[in-house]
Amino acid sequence: MSIPRAELVTWLDEYLNIARIPDSSLNGLQFEGAETVTRIACAVDSTLATLEMAAESGADFLIVHHGWFWKQPVALTGPMARRVKVAATANLNLYASHLPLDVHSDVGNNAQMAQFLSLKHLEPFGDDRGLKLGFKGTLPVPMSLQDLADSVQKITGEVCLVHGGGKSMVSTVGIISGGAAGYVGQAAAAGVECFITGEPSHAHFADSFEYGINVIFCGHYESEVFGVKALSIKLEDTFGLPWQFLHLPTGL
């Protein structure tokens, strides 16, 4: 199966609401490669190693959560130049989706984690300039904090850091993937008993204890593998495109 690149990019832009979600990332097609797409690769990051793996896999369209271009212009020198050369040599398209792939109600990182944890009564929470970043919901049955942490560890594969600042039994869970340690206060205000996010922050280390809420840190990388995988499955179901996940964990 194959699809014209322009058609695939238009579909992705619309499905992910690229134009309507404010973000520091330049979301969408960041590098133009082959005009016809036959095989997808997906990854969390767009490092040189990721691009080399994508090229070796035979992919002509790479979807990432963290792309090349953010707020400031970047000179195409040094490591960035090497990334561009690999992509150009392989005729590899690079498509990035940052916040749109966090907040999406179906294939988003947070929605997917909520689904894996079987959360019920989901609703958006975690405000960033009017944009709700995550989801909160209730567990099918209350769980101990340790059992919940074990469940999170099973779906991420990452050893979790647990801050037991709240109740030992948990019913209400909130999720914002990545670097959302600064949202502990919002989670507590929303009635969340355990907040799940990616990486901890020194500046917010004591927040969980001072707000009286449990927090599970499951790794920035591991909390953001879900979206690119779910989106690739969606593309396979919609267009018949084969896909491969490129796993390059950072341990953070």
Short mmCIF file of C-alpha atoms in Angstrom, two decimals:
data_model
loop_
_atom_site.label_atom_id
_atom_site.label_comp_id
_atom_site.label_asym_id
_atom_site.label_seq_id
_atom_site.Cartn_x
_atom_site.Cartn_y
_atom_site.Cartn_z
CA MET A 1 0.00 0.00 0.00
CA SER A 2 1.09 3.57 -0.61
CA ILE A 3 -0.28 7.09 -0.26
CA PRO A 4 0.88 10.45 -1.58
CA ARG A 5 2.81 12.36 1.06
CA ALA A 6 0.64 15.45 0.65
CA GLU A 7 -2.52 13.44 1.30
CA LEU A 8 -1.05 11.79 4.39
CA VAL A 9 0.20 15.09 5.83
CA THR A 10 -3.18 16.75 5.28
CA TRP A 11 -4.92 13.86 7.02
CA LEU A 12 -2.50 13.97 9.98
CA ASP A 13 -2.74 17.75 10.34
CA GLU A 14 -6.53 17.57 10.49
CA TYR A 15 -6.77 14.47 12.70
CA LEU A 16 -4.33 15.93 15.24
CA ASN A 17 -5.76 19.47 15.11
CA ILE A 18 -2.29 20.81 14.40
CA ALA A 19 -3.40 24.32 13.46
CA ARG A 20 -5.62 24.79 16.52
CA ILE A 21 -3.27 23.74 19.32
CA PRO A 22 -0.69 26.36 20.45
CA ASP A 23 2.73 24.86 20.97
CA SER A 24 6.41 25.76 21.07
CA SER A 25 7.04 22.90 18.64
CA LEU A 26 6.77 23.40 14.89
CA ASN A 27 4.21 20.65 14.51
CA GLY A 28 3.60 19.00 11.16
CA LEU A 29 5.95 18.10 8.32
CA GLN A 30 9.42 19.32 9.31
CA PHE A 31 11.45 17.74 6.52
CA GLU A 32 10.26 16.79 3.04
CA GLY A 33 11.35 13.43 1.67
CA ALA A 34 9.71 10.91 -0.64
CA GLU A 35 6.56 12.08 -2.43
CA THR A 36 4.93 8.66 -1.96
CA VAL A 37 4.75 7.02 1.46
CA THR A 38 4.92 3.22 1.72
CA ARG A 39 6.24 2.54 5.20
CA ILE A 40 6.03 4.35 8.56
CA ALA A 41 8.55 4.50 11.39
CA CYS A 42 7.72 6.17 14.69
CA ALA A 43 9.78 7.26 17.66
CA VAL A 44 9.73 9.61 20.62
CA ASP A 45 12.77 11.66 19.59
CA SER A 46 14.37 12.77 16.30
CA THR A 47 18.02 12.15 17.15
CA LEU A 48 20.67 11.11 14.65
CA ALA A 49 20.43 7.52 15.90
CA THR A 50 16.65 7.56 15.38
CA LEU A 51 17.02 8.82 11.81
CA GLU A 52 19.66 6.21 11.03
CA MET A 53 17.40 3.45 12.38
CA ALA A 54 14.47 4.76 10.36
CA ALA A 55 16.57 4.78 7.20
CA GLU A 56 17.80 1.23 7.86
CA SER A 57 14.22 0.05 8.42
CA GLY A 58 13.22 1.14 4.92
CA ALA A 59 10.74 3.73 6.18
CA ASP A 60 10.05 6.81 4.10
CA PHE A 61 7.96 8.64 6.73
CA LEU A 62 9.12 9.11 10.34
CA ILE A 63 6.66 10.31 12.98
CA VAL A 64 8.15 11.70 16.21
CA HIS A 65 6.91 13.40 19.35
CA HIS A 66 9.97 15.62 19.70
CA GLY A 67 10.98 17.10 16.34
CA TRP A 68 13.84 19.34 15.24
CA PHE A 69 12.32 22.79 15.36
CA TRP A 70 10.95 24.66 18.39
CA LYS A 71 10.65 28.35 19.30
CA GLN A 72 14.01 29.54 18.05
CA PRO A 73 15.58 29.09 14.60
CA VAL A 74 18.21 26.37 14.50
CA ALA A 75 21.37 26.54 12.41
CA LEU A 76 21.78 23.48 10.19
CA THR A 77 25.33 22.87 11.37
CA GLY A 78 27.09 20.22 13.42
CA PRO A 79 24.76 17.45 14.72
CA MET A 80 21.73 19.10 13.09
CA ALA A 81 23.46 19.09 9.71
CA ARG A 82 24.23 15.38 10.13
CA ARG A 83 20.56 14.70 10.89
CA VAL A 84 19.50 16.55 7.76
CA LYS A 85 22.03 14.65 5.62
CA VAL A 86 20.75 11.29 6.86
CA ALA A 87 17.15 12.25 6.18
CA ALA A 88 18.01 13.65 2.75
CA THR A 89 20.07 10.62 1.74
CA ALA A 90 17.27 8.27 2.80
CA ASN A 91 14.58 10.48 1.21
CA LEU A 92 12.92 10.36 4.62
CA ASN A 93 10.00 12.59 5.61
CA LEU A 94 9.99 13.85 9.21
CA TYR A 95 6.65 14.64 10.85
CA ALA A 96 6.48 15.99 14.43
CA SER A 97 3.52 16.18 16.78
CA HIS A 98 4.18 17.43 20.31
CA LEU A 99 1.24 18.81 22.32
CA PRO A 100 -1.31 17.65 19.72
CA LEU A 101 -0.18 14.10 20.44
CA ASP A 102 -0.32 14.64 24.20
CA VAL A 103 -3.85 16.00 24.34
CA HIS A 104 -5.59 13.90 21.67
CA SER A 105 -8.62 12.10 23.10
CA ASP A 106 -7.97 8.88 21.17
CA VAL A 107 -4.31 8.36 20.23
CA GLY A 108 -2.81 10.84 22.70
CA ASN A 109 -0.17 9.82 25.24
CA ASN A 110 -2.43 10.63 28.19
CA ALA A 111 -5.59 9.06 26.77
CA GLN A 112 -3.66 5.90 25.90
CA MET A 113 -2.18 5.61 29.40
CA ALA A 114 -5.64 6.12 30.88
CA GLN A 115 -6.94 3.35 28.64
CA PHE A 116 -4.17 0.95 29.69
CA LEU A 117 -5.03 1.67 33.33
CA SER A 118 -8.77 1.14 32.60
CA LEU A 119 -9.69 4.57 34.00
CA LYS A 120 -13.40 5.41 33.92
CA HIS A 121 -15.29 8.72 33.68
CA LEU A 122 -12.44 10.47 31.87
CA GLU A 123 -12.35 14.23 31.65
CA PRO A 124 -9.62 16.67 30.55
CA PHE A 125 -7.59 18.49 33.21
CA GLY A 126 -4.33 20.38 33.60
CA ASP A 127 -4.65 23.88 32.18
CA ASP A 128 -1.96 25.48 30.01
CA ARG A 129 -3.23 28.82 28.67
CA GLY A 130 -6.67 27.37 28.13
CA LEU A 131 -5.47 24.04 26.75
CA LYS A 132 -6.20 20.95 28.84
CA LEU A 133 -3.05 18.84 28.69
CA GLY A 134 -4.11 15.63 30.42
CA PHE A 135 -6.93 13.44 31.60
CA LYS A 136 -8.25 12.38 34.96
CA GLY A 137 -10.54 9.51 35.84
CA THR A 138 -11.34 6.82 38.39
CA LEU A 139 -9.94 3.34 38.75
CA PRO A 140 -12.41 0.43 38.39
CA VAL A 141 -11.71 -0.40 42.04
CA PRO A 142 -9.53 1.45 44.57
CA MET A 143 -5.89 0.36 44.61
CA SER A 144 -3.01 0.79 46.98
CA LEU A 145 -0.44 3.31 45.82
CA GLN A 146 2.12 0.53 45.49
CA ASP A 147 -0.18 -1.64 43.36
CA LEU A 148 -0.91 1.34 41.11
CA ALA A 149 2.80 2.07 40.76
CA ASP A 150 3.36 -1.58 39.86
CA SER A 151 0.65 -1.34 37.19
CA VAL A 152 2.24 1.80 35.73
CA GLN A 153 5.62 0.10 35.71
CA LYS A 154 4.18 -2.86 33.79
CA ILE A 155 2.82 -0.69 30.99
CA THR A 156 5.89 1.57 30.72
CA GLY A 157 8.71 -0.81 31.54
CA GLU A 158 10.30 1.95 33.63
CA VAL A 159 11.09 1.71 37.34
CA CYS A 160 8.89 4.42 38.82
CA LEU A 161 9.77 7.04 41.39
CA VAL A 162 6.88 7.25 43.86
CA HIS A 163 6.12 10.19 46.15
CA GLY A 164 3.61 9.06 48.74
CA GLY A 165 2.30 12.44 49.79
CA GLY A 166 -1.35 11.41 50.00
CA LYS A 167 -3.67 8.53 50.80
CA SER A 168 -2.42 4.96 50.80
CA MET A 169 -5.50 3.86 48.79
CA VAL A 170 -6.18 5.56 45.47
CA SER A 171 -9.36 5.94 43.43
CA THR A 172 -8.88 9.10 41.35
CA VAL A 173 -5.94 9.34 38.95
CA GLY A 174 -4.68 12.20 36.77
CA ILE A 175 -2.18 11.84 33.92
CA ILE A 176 -0.01 14.37 32.09
CA SER A 177 2.90 12.79 30.24
CA GLY A 178 6.43 14.16 29.94
CA GLY A 179 7.74 17.01 32.06
CA ALA A 180 4.64 18.00 34.02
CA ALA A 181 5.94 18.01 37.60
CA GLY A 182 4.77 21.62 37.89
CA TYR A 183 1.14 20.52 37.59
CA VAL A 184 0.99 18.76 40.97
CA GLY A 185 -0.88 21.71 42.48
CA GLN A 186 -3.47 21.65 39.70
CA ALA A 187 -3.90 17.91 40.15
CA ALA A 188 -4.51 18.34 43.87
CA ALA A 189 -7.02 21.14 43.23
CA ALA A 190 -8.85 18.87 40.76
CA GLY A 191 -9.35 16.22 43.45
CA VAL A 192 -6.78 13.81 42.02
CA GLU A 193 -5.44 11.35 44.60
CA CYS A 194 -2.52 10.16 42.46
CA PHE A 195 -0.90 12.17 39.69
CA ILE A 196 1.09 10.31 37.03
CA THR A 197 3.68 12.14 34.96
CA GLY A 198 7.08 11.59 33.37
CA GLU A 199 10.08 13.16 35.04
CA PRO A 200 10.52 14.82 38.43
CA SER A 201 11.75 18.37 38.93
CA HIS A 202 13.99 19.70 41.67
CA ALA A 203 11.94 22.90 41.85
CA HIS A 204 8.77 20.89 42.49
CA PHE A 205 10.24 18.04 44.53
CA ALA A 206 8.29 18.86 47.70
CA ASP A 207 4.99 19.71 46.00
CA SER A 208 3.46 16.26 46.37
CA PHE A 209 4.04 16.26 50.13
CA GLU A 210 2.97 19.84 50.65
CA TYR A 211 -0.21 19.45 48.60
CA GLY A 212 -0.98 16.06 50.15
CA ILE A 213 -1.11 14.12 46.89
CA ASN A 214 0.59 10.99 45.59
CA VAL A 215 2.75 11.29 42.48
CA ILE A 216 4.17 8.55 40.27
CA PHE A 217 7.05 9.59 37.99
CA CYS A 218 7.35 6.97 35.27
CA GLY A 219 9.97 8.59 33.00
CA HIS A 220 9.62 11.33 30.39
CA TYR A 221 10.52 9.00 27.53
CA GLU A 222 8.46 6.03 28.67
CA SER A 223 5.37 8.16 29.28
CA GLU A 224 5.48 9.36 25.66
CA VAL A 225 5.88 6.14 23.66
CA PHE A 226 2.12 5.57 23.60
CA GLY A 227 1.03 8.34 21.24
CA VAL A 228 3.33 7.63 18.29
CA LYS A 229 2.48 3.92 18.51
CA ALA A 230 -1.27 4.50 18.66
CA LEU A 231 -1.08 7.00 15.79
CA SER A 232 0.87 4.51 13.67
CA ILE A 233 -1.73 1.81 14.36
CA LYS A 234 -4.40 4.29 13.26
CA LEU A 235 -2.52 4.91 10.01
CA GLU A 236 -2.18 1.19 9.38
CA ASP A 237 -5.92 0.69 9.95
CA THR A 238 -6.83 3.69 7.77
CA PHE A 239 -4.34 3.44 4.90
CA GLY A 240 -2.83 -0.04 5.21
CA LEU A 241 0.66 1.34 5.82
CA PRO A 242 3.06 -0.97 7.70
CA TRP A 243 4.88 0.60 10.62
CA GLN A 244 7.70 0.03 13.12
CA PHE A 245 8.42 1.59 16.50
CA LEU A 246 12.04 2.63 17.01
CA HIS A 247 12.88 2.18 20.69
CA LEU A 248 15.73 4.40 21.88
CA PRO A 249 15.09 4.94 25.60
CA THR A 250 16.89 7.72 27.44
CA GLY A 251 16.34 6.48 30.99
CA LEU A 252 14.86 9.88 31.84
#
